[in-house]
Coordinates of C-alpha atoms in Angstrom, one line a residue:
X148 CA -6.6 12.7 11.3
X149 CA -3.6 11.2 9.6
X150 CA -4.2 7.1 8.1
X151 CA -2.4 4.9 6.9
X152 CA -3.5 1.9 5.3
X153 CA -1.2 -1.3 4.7
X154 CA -3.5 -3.3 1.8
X155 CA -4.7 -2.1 -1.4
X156 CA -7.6 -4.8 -1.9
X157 CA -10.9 -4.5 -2.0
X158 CA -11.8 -3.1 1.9
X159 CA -8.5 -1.1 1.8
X160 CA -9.6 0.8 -1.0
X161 CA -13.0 1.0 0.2
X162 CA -11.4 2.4 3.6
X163 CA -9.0 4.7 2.2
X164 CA -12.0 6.0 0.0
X165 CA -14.8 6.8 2.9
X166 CA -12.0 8.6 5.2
X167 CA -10.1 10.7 2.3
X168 CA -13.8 11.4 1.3
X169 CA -14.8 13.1 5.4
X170 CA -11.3 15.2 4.7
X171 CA -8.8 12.7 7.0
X172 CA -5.1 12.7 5.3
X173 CA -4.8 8.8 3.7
X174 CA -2.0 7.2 2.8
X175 CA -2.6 3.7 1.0
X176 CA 0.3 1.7 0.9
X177 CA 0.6 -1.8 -1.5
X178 CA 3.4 -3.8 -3.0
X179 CA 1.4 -3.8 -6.1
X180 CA 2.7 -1.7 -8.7
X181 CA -0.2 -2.3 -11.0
X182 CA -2.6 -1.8 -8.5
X183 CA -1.0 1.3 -7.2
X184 CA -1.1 3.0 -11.0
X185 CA -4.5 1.7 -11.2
X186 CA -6.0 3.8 -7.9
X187 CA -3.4 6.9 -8.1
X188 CA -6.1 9.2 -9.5
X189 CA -9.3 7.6 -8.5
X190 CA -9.3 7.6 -4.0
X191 CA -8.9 10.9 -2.4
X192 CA -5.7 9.5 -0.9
X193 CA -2.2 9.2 -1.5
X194 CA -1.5 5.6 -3.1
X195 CA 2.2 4.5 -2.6
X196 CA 4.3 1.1 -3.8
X197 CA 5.6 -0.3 -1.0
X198 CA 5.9 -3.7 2.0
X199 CA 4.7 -2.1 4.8
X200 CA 6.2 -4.6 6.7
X201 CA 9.2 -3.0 6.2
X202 CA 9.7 -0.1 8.9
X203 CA 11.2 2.2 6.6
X204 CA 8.6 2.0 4.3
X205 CA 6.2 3.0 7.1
X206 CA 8.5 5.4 8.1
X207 CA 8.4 7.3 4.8
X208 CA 4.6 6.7 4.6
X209 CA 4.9 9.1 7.9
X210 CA 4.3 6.8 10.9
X211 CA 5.7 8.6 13.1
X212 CA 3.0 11.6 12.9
X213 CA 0.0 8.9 12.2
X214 CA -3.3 8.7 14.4
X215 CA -4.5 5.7 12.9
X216 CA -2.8 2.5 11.4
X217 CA -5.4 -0.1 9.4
X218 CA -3.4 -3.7 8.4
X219 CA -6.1 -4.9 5.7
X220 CA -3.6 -7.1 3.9
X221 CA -4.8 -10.8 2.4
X222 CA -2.4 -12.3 5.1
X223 CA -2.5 -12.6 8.9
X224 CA 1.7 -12.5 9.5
X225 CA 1.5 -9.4 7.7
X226 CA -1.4 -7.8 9.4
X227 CA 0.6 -8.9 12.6
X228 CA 3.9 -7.4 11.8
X229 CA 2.4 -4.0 10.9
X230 CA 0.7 -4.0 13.3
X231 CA 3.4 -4.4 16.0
X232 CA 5.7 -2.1 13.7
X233 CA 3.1 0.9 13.8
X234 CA 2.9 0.3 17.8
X235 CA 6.4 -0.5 19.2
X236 CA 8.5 1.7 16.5
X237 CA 6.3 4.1 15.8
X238 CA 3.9 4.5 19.2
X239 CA 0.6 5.3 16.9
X240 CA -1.9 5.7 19.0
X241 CA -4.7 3.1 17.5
X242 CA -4.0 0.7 15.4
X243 CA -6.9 -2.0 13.8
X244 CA -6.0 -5.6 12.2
X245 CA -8.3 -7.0 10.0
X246 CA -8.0 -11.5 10.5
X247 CA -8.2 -13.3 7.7
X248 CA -8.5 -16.5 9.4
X249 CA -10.3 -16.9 12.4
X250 CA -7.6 -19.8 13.9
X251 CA -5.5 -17.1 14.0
X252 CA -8.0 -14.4 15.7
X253 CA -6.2 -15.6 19.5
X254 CA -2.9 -13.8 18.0
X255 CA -4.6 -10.5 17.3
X256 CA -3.9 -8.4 20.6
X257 CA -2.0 -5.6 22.1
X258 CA 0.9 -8.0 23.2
X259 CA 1.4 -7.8 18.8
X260 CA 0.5 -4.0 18.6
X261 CA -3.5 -5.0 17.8
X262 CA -5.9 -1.9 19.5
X263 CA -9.0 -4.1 17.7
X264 CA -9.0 -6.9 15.5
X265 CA -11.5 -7.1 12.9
X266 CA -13.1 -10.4 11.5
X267 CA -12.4 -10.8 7.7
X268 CA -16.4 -11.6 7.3
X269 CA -17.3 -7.9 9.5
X270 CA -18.8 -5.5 6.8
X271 CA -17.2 -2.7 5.7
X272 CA -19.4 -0.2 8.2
X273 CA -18.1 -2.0 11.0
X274 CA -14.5 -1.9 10.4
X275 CA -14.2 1.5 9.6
X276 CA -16.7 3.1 12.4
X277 CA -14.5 1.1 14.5
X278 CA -11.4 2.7 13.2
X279 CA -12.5 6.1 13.2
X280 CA -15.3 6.2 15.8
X281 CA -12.5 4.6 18.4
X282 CA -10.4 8.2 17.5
X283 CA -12.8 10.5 18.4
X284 CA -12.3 12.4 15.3
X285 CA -14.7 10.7 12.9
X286 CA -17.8 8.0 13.1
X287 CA -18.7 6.1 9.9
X288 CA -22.1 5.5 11.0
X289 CA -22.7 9.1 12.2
X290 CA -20.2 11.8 11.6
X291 CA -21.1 13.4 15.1
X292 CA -19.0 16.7 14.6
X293 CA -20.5 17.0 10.7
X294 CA -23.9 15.3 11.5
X295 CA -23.4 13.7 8.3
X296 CA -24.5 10.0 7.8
X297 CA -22.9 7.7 5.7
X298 CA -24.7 4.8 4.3
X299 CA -23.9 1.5 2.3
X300 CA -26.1 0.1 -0.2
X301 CA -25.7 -3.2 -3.3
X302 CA -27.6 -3.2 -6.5
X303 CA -28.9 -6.5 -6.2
X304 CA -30.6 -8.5 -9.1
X305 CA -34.3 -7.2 -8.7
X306 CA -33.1 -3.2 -8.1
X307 CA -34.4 -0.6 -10.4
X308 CA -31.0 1.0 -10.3
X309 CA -29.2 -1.8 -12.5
X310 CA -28.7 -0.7 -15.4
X311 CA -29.5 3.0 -14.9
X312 CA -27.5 5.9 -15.6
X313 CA -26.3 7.1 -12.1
X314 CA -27.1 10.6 -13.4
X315 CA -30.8 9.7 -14.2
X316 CA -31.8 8.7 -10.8
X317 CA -34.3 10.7 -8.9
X318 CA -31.9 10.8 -6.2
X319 CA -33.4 13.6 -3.0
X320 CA -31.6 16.8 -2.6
X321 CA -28.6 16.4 0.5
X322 CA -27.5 13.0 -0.8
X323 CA -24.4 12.9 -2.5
X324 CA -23.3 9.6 -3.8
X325 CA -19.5 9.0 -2.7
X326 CA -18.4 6.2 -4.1
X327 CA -19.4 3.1 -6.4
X328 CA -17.2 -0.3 -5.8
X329 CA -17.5 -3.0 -8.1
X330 CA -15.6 -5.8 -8.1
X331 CA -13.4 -4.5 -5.5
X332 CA -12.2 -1.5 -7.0
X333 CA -13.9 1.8 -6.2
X334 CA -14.6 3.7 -9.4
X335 CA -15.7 7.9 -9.2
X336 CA -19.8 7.9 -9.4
X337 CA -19.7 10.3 -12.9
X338 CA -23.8 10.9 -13.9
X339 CA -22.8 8.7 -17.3
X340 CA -21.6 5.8 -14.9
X341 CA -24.1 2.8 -15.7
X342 CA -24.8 1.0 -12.4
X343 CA -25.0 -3.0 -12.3
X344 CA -25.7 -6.1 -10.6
X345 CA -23.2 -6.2 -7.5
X346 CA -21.8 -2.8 -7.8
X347 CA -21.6 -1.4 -3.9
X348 CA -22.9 2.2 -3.3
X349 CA -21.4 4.7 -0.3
X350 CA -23.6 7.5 0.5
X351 CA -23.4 10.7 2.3
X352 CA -26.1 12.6 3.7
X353 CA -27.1 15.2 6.5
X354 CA -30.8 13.7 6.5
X355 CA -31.5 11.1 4.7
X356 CA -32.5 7.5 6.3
X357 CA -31.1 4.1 5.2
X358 CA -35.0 3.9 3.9
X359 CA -34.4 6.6 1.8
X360 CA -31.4 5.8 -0.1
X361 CA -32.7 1.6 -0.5
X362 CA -35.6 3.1 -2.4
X363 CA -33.2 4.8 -5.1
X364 CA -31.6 2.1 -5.5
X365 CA -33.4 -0.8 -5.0

C-alpha cells in the first residue's frame, strides 16, 4: 500500500513508523526542514520538505498512484485542503483527517475530500487501524493477512522498565519491539537504549497478549 502522510509531528511520525514498519511504501511530507533532517534515517519511510497543500508538492510526493492519504497537520485548514487536494485532483481512494478542534469537526466530510475524520484526542491505535484497516490491506490492531498484533504500551512512573536497558529486559521470544517515541519523536529501540518515564512503546507480535507485553514493561 502506497501512504502518504501530510504532518511530521508527533502522531505523523508515529503513523509513518507503524506502516513503513508492516512493509507499506510511506512518504512523510513536512515544511520543516529541521524536522525533516532530524527523521531522514530514523522511520522506515521516505521523509520529504514540502506544503502539502500545495498540489505539486503532492504530486511529486506521487498522489497520483497513492492508496491512502493521512492530513495529521497542527491545523484544521490544512488538514482540509489536503484533504480535498488528495480527493478531487488526485482521486485517492481513502483519505483520513485528523481535527484539531472539535468546532471545526462539522467541516470534516466527503463534500471536503474527508473518507473519516479523526478526533485530535483518538489514540494513536485508533487512527491508524482506521486508516489501514478501512483499505483492506493492513489492520493495526490485528494484521489479519500476517496474524501479527501490534500493541501500544507507556512507561509510566511506577514501571519496572524506567530506567532499564531495553536490551536487559526479559522480553518473550516472538515480540519484537518496533518502536520507542518519546517526546514525540520516535527513536530506533537499540538494546543500549535506556527507557524512561513517558517514553511510548510499539510492539509486534504473532502471540503475545496486551497482558503480556504490560508485564515487561510495567
Amino acid at each position: 500500500m502506497k501512504v502518504i502522510i501530510a504532518g511530521a509531528g508527533r502522531l505523523g511520525t508515529q503513523i509513518a513508523q507503524v506502516l513503513g514498519g508492516t512493509g507499506n511504501q510511506v512518504t512523510l511530507l513536512d515544511q520543516d526542514d529541521d524536522r525533516v533532517a532530524a527523521l531522514q534515517d530514523g522511520l522506515p519511510a521516505e521523509v520529504r520538505t514540502g506544503d502539502a497543500c500545495e498540489p505539486r508538492v503532492l504530486e511529486d510526493a506521487g498522489a497520483h498512484a497513492a492508496d491512502l492519504v493521512v492530513a495529521t497537520t497542527g491545523e484544521d485548514e490544512d488538514n482540509l485542503v489536503v484533504s480535498l487536494l488528495a480527493k478531487r485532483q488526485f482521486k485517492v481512494p481513502r483519505v483520513i483527517a485528523r481535527v484539531n478542534d472539535d468546532d471545526n469537526a462539522w467541516l470534516f466530510t466527503q463534500h471536503w475530500g474527508v473518507d473519516t475524520a479523526v478526533p485530535a484526542a483518538a489514540p494513536l491505535v485508533s487512527l491508524v487501524e482506521e486508516a489501514t484497516s478501512a483499505s483492506d490491506t493492513v489492520a493495526l490492531l490485528r494484521l489479519s493477512k500476517a496474524g501479527v498484533n501490534v500493541i501500544e504500551t507507556t512507561i509510566g512512573p511506577r514501571s519496572r522498565a524506567a530506567g532499564s536497558v531495553l536490551g536487559e529486559l526479559a522480553v518473550p521470544p516472538g515480540i519484537v519491539v518496533a518502536a520507542v517515541v518519546r517526546g514525540g519523536d520516535p527513536m530506533t529501540p537499540a538494546p543500549d537504549l535506556e527507557l524512561r518515564e513517558g517514553d511510548e512503546i510499539l510492539v509486534l507480535s504473532h502471540t503475545a497478549t496486551e497482558g503480556e507485553v504490560h508485564a515487561v514493561f510495567q
